[in-house]
Rosetta silent file (secondary structure, phi, psi, omega in degrees, C-alpha in Angstrom):
SEQUENCE: MSLLDHFRPPLSTRRHWHSFHNAWSTYLADDLNQRLPEGYFAEPNAQFGIEIDVATYTEVGSGTPPRWTEEYPQWTPESPTVTLPFQLNTDIVEVQVLSFQEGPTLVGAIELISPANKDRPAHRDAFTSKCQTYLQQGIGLIIVDVVTTLSANLHNELMKRLEMPIEPMDADLYAIAYRVAETSESPHLDIWQEALRVGSPLPILPLYLKGGLYLPINLEETYHYTCIRQRIPEST
SCORE:     score description
SCORE:     0.000 S_00000001
   1 L     0.000  119.450  156.497   78.576  -55.255   77.101 S_00000001
   2 E   -63.066  171.645  172.969   75.677  -52.583   78.160 S_00000001
   3 L   -88.004  128.694  168.525   72.573  -53.909   78.618 S_00000001
   4 L  -106.505 -172.666 -164.100   70.634  -54.093   75.709 S_00000001
   5 L  -120.361  123.178 -166.230   66.912  -53.761   75.175 S_00000001
   6 L  -103.043   12.736 -158.876   65.628  -58.130   73.772 S_00000001
   7 L  -126.907   -1.967  128.653   62.022  -56.889   74.402 S_00000001
   8 L  -138.118 -147.669 -154.627   62.103  -54.387   70.681 S_00000001
   9 L   -79.270    4.046  160.037   63.004  -53.491   67.805 S_00000001
  10 L   -95.637   -7.844  163.546   65.489  -53.607   65.848 S_00000001
  11 H   -39.922  -65.375 -165.494   67.071  -56.711   68.772 S_00000001
  12 H   -28.578  -27.135 -152.211   63.366  -58.345   69.051 S_00000001
  13 H   -98.900  -17.247  172.762   62.807  -58.985   65.137 S_00000001
  14 H  -103.594   -1.418  174.843   66.493  -60.625   64.962 S_00000001
  15 L  -136.733  163.936  133.186   66.717  -62.594   68.460 S_00000001
  16 L  -129.361  154.480 -158.266   64.324  -63.980   70.637 S_00000001
  17 H   -63.552  -55.009 -174.261   64.116  -63.101   74.313 S_00000001
  18 H   -40.763  -30.136 -148.548   63.100  -66.399   75.096 S_00000001
  19 H   -87.494  -64.608  157.271   66.015  -67.850   73.413 S_00000001
  20 H   -14.087  -89.039 -147.209   68.191  -65.230   75.671 S_00000001
  21 H   -78.072   -7.255  160.154   66.979  -65.951   78.517 S_00000001
  22 H   -83.120  -25.829  168.544   67.398  -69.599   78.332 S_00000001
  23 H   -86.185  -86.774  172.240   70.814  -69.443   77.261 S_00000001
  24 L    14.070  -47.148  168.456   71.730  -66.874   80.269 S_00000001
  25 L   -54.991  -53.111  132.105   70.437  -69.303   82.348 S_00000001
  26 L   -21.983  -70.195 -152.289   72.982  -71.994   81.433 S_00000001
  27 H   -75.055  -28.318 -164.355   75.845  -69.833   81.663 S_00000001
  28 H   -69.309   -0.591 -147.678   75.389  -68.393   85.179 S_00000001
  29 H   -80.788  -33.763 -142.370   73.718  -71.953   86.335 S_00000001
  30 H   -71.228   -7.911  175.496   76.993  -73.380   84.190 S_00000001
  31 H   -77.084  -54.401 -170.936   79.601  -70.333   86.114 S_00000001
  32 H   -86.106   23.625  127.480   78.029  -71.219   89.110 S_00000001
  33 H   -91.336   17.733  135.482   78.992  -74.309   89.202 S_00000001
  34 H   -63.148  -26.054 -175.331   82.579  -74.032   88.818 S_00000001
  35 H   -88.904  -57.192 -170.118   82.634  -72.014   91.669 S_00000001
  36 L   -47.895  152.532  172.914   80.026  -73.790   93.789 S_00000001
  37 L   -85.064 -173.798  177.230   82.010  -76.520   96.328 S_00000001
  38 L   -91.634  128.797  173.026   81.610  -80.234   96.489 S_00000001
  39 L   130.114   25.306 -162.909   78.364  -81.054   97.734 S_00000001
  40 E   179.140  142.467 -172.698   75.805  -78.146   96.096 S_00000001
  41 E  -149.042  136.249  136.417   75.200  -77.964   91.985 S_00000001
  42 E   -73.350 -156.393  160.666   73.538  -75.639   89.987 S_00000001
  43 L   146.601  130.739  176.516   71.078  -76.298   86.970 S_00000001
  44 L   -47.082  177.089  170.196   68.583  -74.108   84.816 S_00000001
  45 L   156.966  108.614 -165.321   64.820  -74.654   84.443 S_00000001
  46 L  -140.866   71.497  147.468   63.931  -72.346   82.050 S_00000001
  47 L   -37.873  -37.185 -106.571   60.078  -73.602   81.718 S_00000001
  48 L   -39.113   98.410 -167.921   58.828  -70.021   81.146 S_00000001
  49 L  -136.821 -135.068  179.248   55.583  -70.278   83.447 S_00000001
  50 L  -135.171   98.718  162.210   56.590  -69.208   87.109 S_00000001
  51 L  -172.230 -171.362 -136.157   59.139  -70.805   87.995 S_00000001
  52 L   -96.133  143.172 -164.153   63.188  -70.698   89.080 S_00000001
  53 L   -90.076  -27.086 -170.549   65.601  -69.950   86.127 S_00000001
  54 L  -111.520  110.836  129.518   68.571  -70.364   88.373 S_00000001
  55 E   -95.267  134.028  156.878   68.418  -72.776   90.622 S_00000001
  56 E  -137.820  161.326 -136.005   71.243  -74.116   93.281 S_00000001
  57 E  -155.156  143.188  155.085   71.201  -77.156   95.849 S_00000001
  58 E   -78.815  115.447  177.454   72.942  -78.620   99.007 S_00000001
  59 L  -140.176  155.658 -166.260   73.795  -82.684   98.925 S_00000001
  60 L   -65.709  153.378  179.115   74.991  -84.292  102.090 S_00000001
  61 L    79.220    9.169 -178.013   78.547  -84.446  102.551 S_00000001
  62 L  -103.545  155.225 -166.629   80.181  -80.569  101.112 S_00000001
  63 L  -170.088    0.815 -168.287   82.630  -79.030  103.019 S_00000001
  64 L  -111.863  134.292 -154.718   84.922  -78.386  100.830 S_00000001
  65 L   -77.772  142.490  161.767   85.602  -74.389  100.136 S_00000001
  66 L   -31.294  164.964 -148.525   84.464  -72.668   96.943 S_00000001
  67 L  -135.651    9.047  156.552   86.702  -72.470   94.088 S_00000001
  68 L   -41.908  -33.381 -139.436   85.164  -68.659   93.934 S_00000001
  69 L   -94.210   12.903 -119.005   87.612  -67.524   96.066 S_00000001
  70 L  -140.733  -51.522 -151.043   90.602  -68.143   93.532 S_00000001
  71 L   -84.640  -10.922 -165.190   88.869  -66.133   91.157 S_00000001
  72 L  -164.288   55.245 -174.842   87.696  -62.791   93.260 S_00000001
  73 L   -84.664  -13.849  146.151   89.738  -62.884   95.685 S_00000001
  74 L   -43.762  -20.676 -170.390   89.147  -59.218   97.222 S_00000001
  75 L   -57.237  116.969  144.437   85.753  -59.732   96.221 S_00000001
  76 L  -150.481  134.481  155.603   82.937  -59.062   99.076 S_00000001
  77 L    35.316  101.632 -176.355   79.720  -57.747   99.372 S_00000001
  78 L   -96.501 -147.386  168.766   79.276  -54.706   99.964 S_00000001
  79 L   -56.196  125.722  140.715   77.177  -52.834  103.067 S_00000001
  80 L   -28.658  106.403 -168.288   72.824  -53.682  101.957 S_00000001
  81 L   -39.539  -29.675  172.878   71.008  -51.104  100.261 S_00000001
  82 E  -150.996  171.826 -174.420   68.474  -51.842  103.363 S_00000001
  83 L  -134.235  153.763 -154.359   68.382  -54.147  106.382 S_00000001
  84 L  -146.071  154.659  135.994   64.634  -55.138  107.233 S_00000001
  85 L  -125.559  166.674 -172.003   63.454  -56.441  109.864 S_00000001
  86 L  -161.660  175.482 -142.499   61.388  -59.996  109.262 S_00000001
  87 L  -148.550  122.868 -170.974   60.110  -63.162  110.557 S_00000001
  88 L  -109.030  156.789 -159.433   60.744  -66.603  108.546 S_00000001
  89 L   -67.786  157.961  135.444   57.837  -69.548  108.911 S_00000001
  90 L  -149.194   23.462  157.260   58.824  -71.989  111.612 S_00000001
  91 L  -133.536  103.715  150.913   55.330  -73.472  111.715 S_00000001
  92 L   -79.949   78.804  145.057   54.879  -76.088  108.440 S_00000001
  93 L   -73.274  107.535 -147.312   51.923  -77.983  107.324 S_00000001
  94 L  -144.420  172.297 -177.205   52.521  -79.958  104.490 S_00000001
  95 L  -119.050  130.660  147.446   52.263  -83.710  103.236 S_00000001
  96 L   -46.635   97.601  160.039   56.149  -84.827  101.785 S_00000001
  97 L  -102.181   97.957 -123.866   56.399  -87.553   99.516 S_00000001
  98 L  -121.903  126.029  133.809   60.254  -89.109   99.979 S_00000001
  99 L   -46.413  172.912 -166.473   62.429  -91.460   97.875 S_00000001
 100 L  -106.419  -37.609  160.523   64.259  -93.684   99.815 S_00000001
 101 L   -63.206   95.126  149.133   67.234  -91.757   97.791 S_00000001
 102 L  -115.985 -138.423 -112.851   67.541  -88.756   99.585 S_00000001
 103 L  -119.618  122.649  164.697   66.472  -85.577   97.365 S_00000001
 104 L   -49.908  165.924 -168.306   68.793  -82.133   96.770 S_00000001
 105 E  -144.539  105.416  179.611   67.855  -79.568   98.550 S_00000001
 106 E   -23.862  118.572 -176.909   66.599  -75.917   97.484 S_00000001
 107 E  -147.853  -37.933  149.607   68.978  -73.586   99.079 S_00000001
 108 E  -116.360 -177.402  109.489   69.523  -70.638   95.995 S_00000001
 109 E  -140.661  178.463 -158.221   68.219  -69.124   93.713 S_00000001
 110 E  -112.640   64.972  114.274   68.378  -66.584   90.331 S_00000001
 111 E    39.550   72.184 -161.756   65.073  -65.034   89.056 S_00000001
 112 E  -129.822   85.656 -177.418   65.141  -64.120   85.292 S_00000001
 113 L   -37.771   86.112  113.683   61.508  -61.999   85.183 S_00000001
 114 L   -15.713  150.714  154.551   59.740  -62.752   81.831 S_00000001
 115 L   -80.167  -31.066  151.461   57.245  -60.946   80.897 S_00000001
 116 H    -6.112  -99.052 -176.262   54.336  -63.408   81.204 S_00000001
 117 H  -108.269   91.582  149.105   55.251  -62.683   84.630 S_00000001
 118 H  -133.298   37.096 -118.608   54.174  -59.346   84.719 S_00000001
 119 L  -146.646   -7.906  176.709   51.913  -58.929   81.924 S_00000001
 120 L  -174.329  112.233 -158.645   48.212  -59.639   84.313 S_00000001
 121 H   -57.447   10.139  153.632   48.229  -59.505   88.660 S_00000001
 122 H  -120.458   25.468  128.324   47.958  -63.415   89.135 S_00000001
 123 H   -78.319  -45.753 -160.667   51.316  -63.557   87.378 S_00000001
 124 H   -58.036  -42.685  157.479   52.305  -60.626   88.977 S_00000001
 125 H   -56.673  -48.620 -149.169   50.658  -62.745   92.405 S_00000001
 126 H   -80.964    7.125 -175.785   51.690  -66.121   91.662 S_00000001
 127 H  -116.411  -49.631  159.521   55.444  -64.984   90.895 S_00000001
 128 H   -55.219  -40.474 -172.954   55.802  -62.270   94.419 S_00000001
 129 H   -30.762  -80.393  161.707   53.817  -65.503   96.035 S_00000001
 130 H   -27.074  -55.074  141.434   56.557  -67.407   94.935 S_00000001
 131 H   -36.817  -54.685  148.642   59.453  -65.408   96.460 S_00000001
 132 H   -42.805  -37.519  170.366   57.932  -64.837   99.231 S_00000001
 133 H   -76.990  -28.780 -174.763   58.006  -68.403  100.016 S_00000001
 134 H   -67.200  -32.457 -152.348   61.420  -68.820   98.896 S_00000001
 135 H   -89.547  -63.796 -179.093   62.322  -65.480  101.483 S_00000001
 136 H   -51.340  -74.642  159.687   60.275  -67.405  104.752 S_00000001
 137 L   -94.701   37.940  166.396   62.821  -70.204  104.502 S_00000001
 138 L    73.485   18.596 -167.935   65.722  -68.752  104.106 S_00000001
 139 L   -83.289  128.323  178.165   66.566  -69.707  100.503 S_00000001
 140 E   -68.801  131.731  152.103   69.061  -66.506   99.006 S_00000001
 141 E  -147.817  173.593  112.507   67.412  -65.464   96.419 S_00000001
 142 E  -104.128  137.033 -168.542   67.983  -63.032   93.598 S_00000001
 143 E  -128.768  127.477 -165.720   65.610  -61.637   90.975 S_00000001
 144 E  -117.459  122.464  131.848   66.814  -59.552   87.602 S_00000001
 145 E  -101.145  110.380 -158.673   64.580  -57.691   85.201 S_00000001
 146 L  -104.520   19.265  172.784   65.660  -56.435   81.873 S_00000001
 147 L   -53.760   66.945 -158.061   62.071  -56.402   80.748 S_00000001
 148 L   -49.914  -20.643 -171.185   61.411  -53.225   79.023 S_00000001
 149 L   -95.365 -171.790  123.888   57.745  -53.205   77.450 S_00000001
 150 L   104.823  124.421 -158.689   56.004  -53.971   80.823 S_00000001
 151 L  -123.571   66.745  159.971   56.937  -51.086   84.104 S_00000001
 152 L  -118.854  157.795 -164.811   55.447  -53.249   87.190 S_00000001
 153 L   -96.376  155.435  166.752   57.720  -53.017   89.457 S_00000001
 154 L  -114.461  -16.120  177.035   58.042  -57.437   91.253 S_00000001
 155 L   -75.383  -23.046 -173.559   59.985  -55.977   93.886 S_00000001
 156 L   -90.600  -20.946 -153.528   58.261  -53.368   95.118 S_00000001
 157 H   -84.211  -19.172  148.714   54.718  -55.259   95.059 S_00000001
 158 H   -74.979    2.331   69.318   57.145  -58.306   97.158 S_00000001
 159 H    28.410  -77.183  177.230   57.873  -55.684   99.699 S_00000001
 160 H   -35.841  -68.877  172.563   54.386  -55.055   99.277 S_00000001
 161 H   -55.764  -40.016  148.359   53.233  -58.634  100.233 S_00000001
 162 H   -45.759  -21.993 -179.848   55.741  -59.120  102.722 S_00000001
 163 L    52.266   13.257  139.044   54.381  -55.553  104.502 S_00000001
 164 L    -6.295  149.686 -177.914   58.156  -54.894  104.243 S_00000001
 165 L  -130.392   68.774 -175.200   58.172  -51.058  105.892 S_00000001
 166 L  -124.788 -167.950 -158.176   60.722  -49.113  102.880 S_00000001
 167 L  -137.287  136.624  171.519   60.093  -46.945  100.088 S_00000001
 168 L   -33.822 -169.612  177.583   59.290  -48.505   96.453 S_00000001
 169 L  -117.844  137.038  160.118   61.932  -48.637   93.833 S_00000001
 170 L  -134.749  101.060  141.425   61.277  -46.237   90.956 S_00000001
 171 L  -161.193  140.188  169.030   62.690  -48.347   88.396 S_00000001
 172 L   -86.604  -17.631  150.196   61.505  -50.454   85.374 S_00000001
 173 L  -147.790  158.170  170.798   64.430  -52.739   85.428 S_00000001
 174 E  -162.118  144.868  166.232   66.446  -53.850   88.049 S_00000001
 175 E  -109.834  133.450 -172.582   68.794  -56.635   90.060 S_00000001
 176 E  -161.051  118.899  176.693   68.216  -57.255   93.635 S_00000001
 177 E  -101.437  106.799  158.653   69.694  -59.954   95.529 S_00000001
 178 L  -139.939  134.681  147.898   68.265  -60.742   98.932 S_00000001
 179 L     0.091  143.691  162.872   69.861  -62.336  102.305 S_00000001
 180 L  -118.385   99.835  148.472   67.565  -63.939  105.249 S_00000001
 181 E  -105.561  128.496  163.703   70.291  -63.601  108.751 S_00000001
 182 E  -122.053  139.036 -177.778   69.620  -63.690  111.887 S_00000001
 183 L  -139.207  153.653 -160.039   71.381  -62.232  114.218 S_00000001
 184 L    57.897   35.425  175.631   71.338  -62.162  117.916 S_00000001
 185 L    82.029    1.851 -177.375   68.237  -64.504  117.182 S_00000001
 186 L  -133.295   79.298 -168.607   66.280  -61.490  115.557 S_00000001
 187 E   -58.282  128.566  159.936   65.936  -62.496  111.913 S_00000001
 188 E  -152.315 -169.831 -161.979   65.814  -60.054  109.519 S_00000001
 189 L   -95.047  112.125 -162.958   65.725  -59.440  105.721 S_00000001
 190 L  -111.943  157.359  178.054   68.975  -57.920  104.234 S_00000001
 191 E  -140.726  141.470 -178.975   68.549  -56.571  100.333 S_00000001
 192 E  -111.381  127.719 -167.097   70.977  -55.291   97.843 S_00000001
 193 L  -117.748  160.823  159.335   68.795  -52.981   94.737 S_00000001
 194 L  -156.737  125.356 -169.385   69.996  -51.953   91.735 S_00000001
 195 E  -106.111  131.960  168.809   68.743  -50.135   88.865 S_00000001
 196 L   -39.082  159.316  154.513   68.771  -50.944   85.460 S_00000001
 197 L  -153.122   94.354 -178.851   69.616  -48.970   82.522 S_00000001
 198 L   -33.210  158.324  165.410   69.890  -50.127   78.665 S_00000001
 199 L    86.571  -14.767 -166.134   73.656  -49.028   77.715 S_00000001
 200 L  -103.337  154.385  148.873   74.618  -49.729   81.453 S_00000001
 201 E  -121.373 -150.746 -172.350   76.042  -52.493   82.237 S_00000001
 202 L   -93.817  136.013 -167.961   75.364  -54.968   84.847 S_00000001
 203 L   -51.894  171.526  156.633   75.777  -55.427   88.672 S_00000001
 204 E  -138.419  143.875 -172.998   77.645  -58.422   90.933 S_00000001
 205 E  -147.693  177.595 -162.575   75.611  -58.762   93.554 S_00000001
 206 L  -123.243  132.745  160.358   76.063  -61.591   96.224 S_00000001
 207 L   -67.691   47.916 -134.453   74.105  -64.851   96.575 S_00000001
 208 L   -84.914  114.801  165.010   73.734  -65.891   99.634 S_00000001
 209 L   -58.786  173.252  153.601   72.415  -69.917  100.282 S_00000001
 210 L   -75.208  109.659 -139.409   71.155  -71.132  102.871 S_00000001
 211 L   113.071   21.837  170.306   73.723  -71.598  105.659 S_00000001
 212 L    81.411  -30.611  166.190   75.645  -68.738  105.232 S_00000001
 213 L   -43.677  135.028  177.737   78.043  -69.698  101.762 S_00000001
 214 L  -146.087  158.206 -179.489   77.570  -66.451   99.254 S_00000001
 215 L  -173.784  111.639 -165.421   78.925  -65.902   95.657 S_00000001
 216 L   -36.050   98.837  143.754   79.637  -62.925   93.782 S_00000001
 217 E   -81.824  147.319  171.782   77.419  -63.255   90.341 S_00000001
 218 E  -111.391   92.449 -176.794   78.863  -61.593   88.015 S_00000001
 219 L   -90.306   -7.848  162.327   75.712  -60.299   85.807 S_00000001
 220 L   -67.487  -53.424 -163.243   77.706  -58.460   83.182 S_00000001
 221 H   -90.163  -45.741  161.302   80.210  -60.734   82.154 S_00000001
 222 H   -30.484  -79.384  179.647   77.462  -64.052   82.393 S_00000001
 223 H   -37.702  -46.205  167.216   75.657  -61.432   80.151 S_00000001
 224 H   -93.839   17.840  166.105   78.164  -60.660   77.795 S_00000001
 225 L  -116.638   16.787 -179.751   79.249  -64.221   77.064 S_00000001
 226 L  -119.395    7.017 -159.842   76.171  -65.221   77.056 S_00000001
 227 L  -102.521  -52.710  158.003   75.411  -62.142   74.431 S_00000001
 228 L   -37.229  -62.283  166.743   78.693  -63.780   72.615 S_00000001
 229 L   -62.295  -36.630  179.986   77.246  -67.276   71.981 S_00000001
 230 L  -107.282   41.806  138.279   74.105  -65.892   70.082 S_00000001
 231 L    81.475   47.232 -147.511   75.779  -64.278   67.891 S_00000001
 232 L  -136.557   73.866  179.420   74.345  -60.699   69.618 S_00000001
 233 L   -31.012  176.559 -171.924   76.832  -57.492   68.359 S_00000001
 234 L  -113.068    2.868 -176.995   77.371  -54.970   71.477 S_00000001
 235 L  -116.270   19.233 -172.849   75.994  -52.509   68.450 S_00000001
 236 L   -53.467    0.000    0.000   72.441  -53.689   68.390 S_00000001
């Protein structure tokens, strides 16, 4: 199924975009939970603010191989679109309040960009600041922007915030995966860039979890399934 325009008529007058985003994040999390190894879980968080849409966590005692290898036995991510020098956060000054039971640790996130993330400078700054924090903590990240009514490119703003030496991406719609990796004690940022277009299918991108595990995120498959469950016909 090809990408539809959820923000303009005729579809926007028949379905609410926030309901679709909510459902998509739920099915992305459900798909991850069927493929993550023991000790990991994913959960959606759809508050339509500056929040993670799909988060992946790890728990103590993980070690079972991921089940996605049975579904994608030959799949490996292609070489990154670009690899850049990157500085990890090593000094952290914070106050933590912990319970006696050790809580979940965030290792990966998928962000489905909403119009509110793009509509004003303060919102764009908050979104890119959050993404910067994830990357500088080594947390794997995917951002997906299918918002057709606003042209701000938050990936470009994130790269500018990080002072990355990279040409701006010439696309209003996109899906991008980020991995922070270290080679010979030199941290770097790997990026997989995919421009999106209404009427074209969505890609598979790697979600690299902190610690090295990665999973293929089939955006097309989960998008198609969400459209079916939301009763959105392909001919819309």
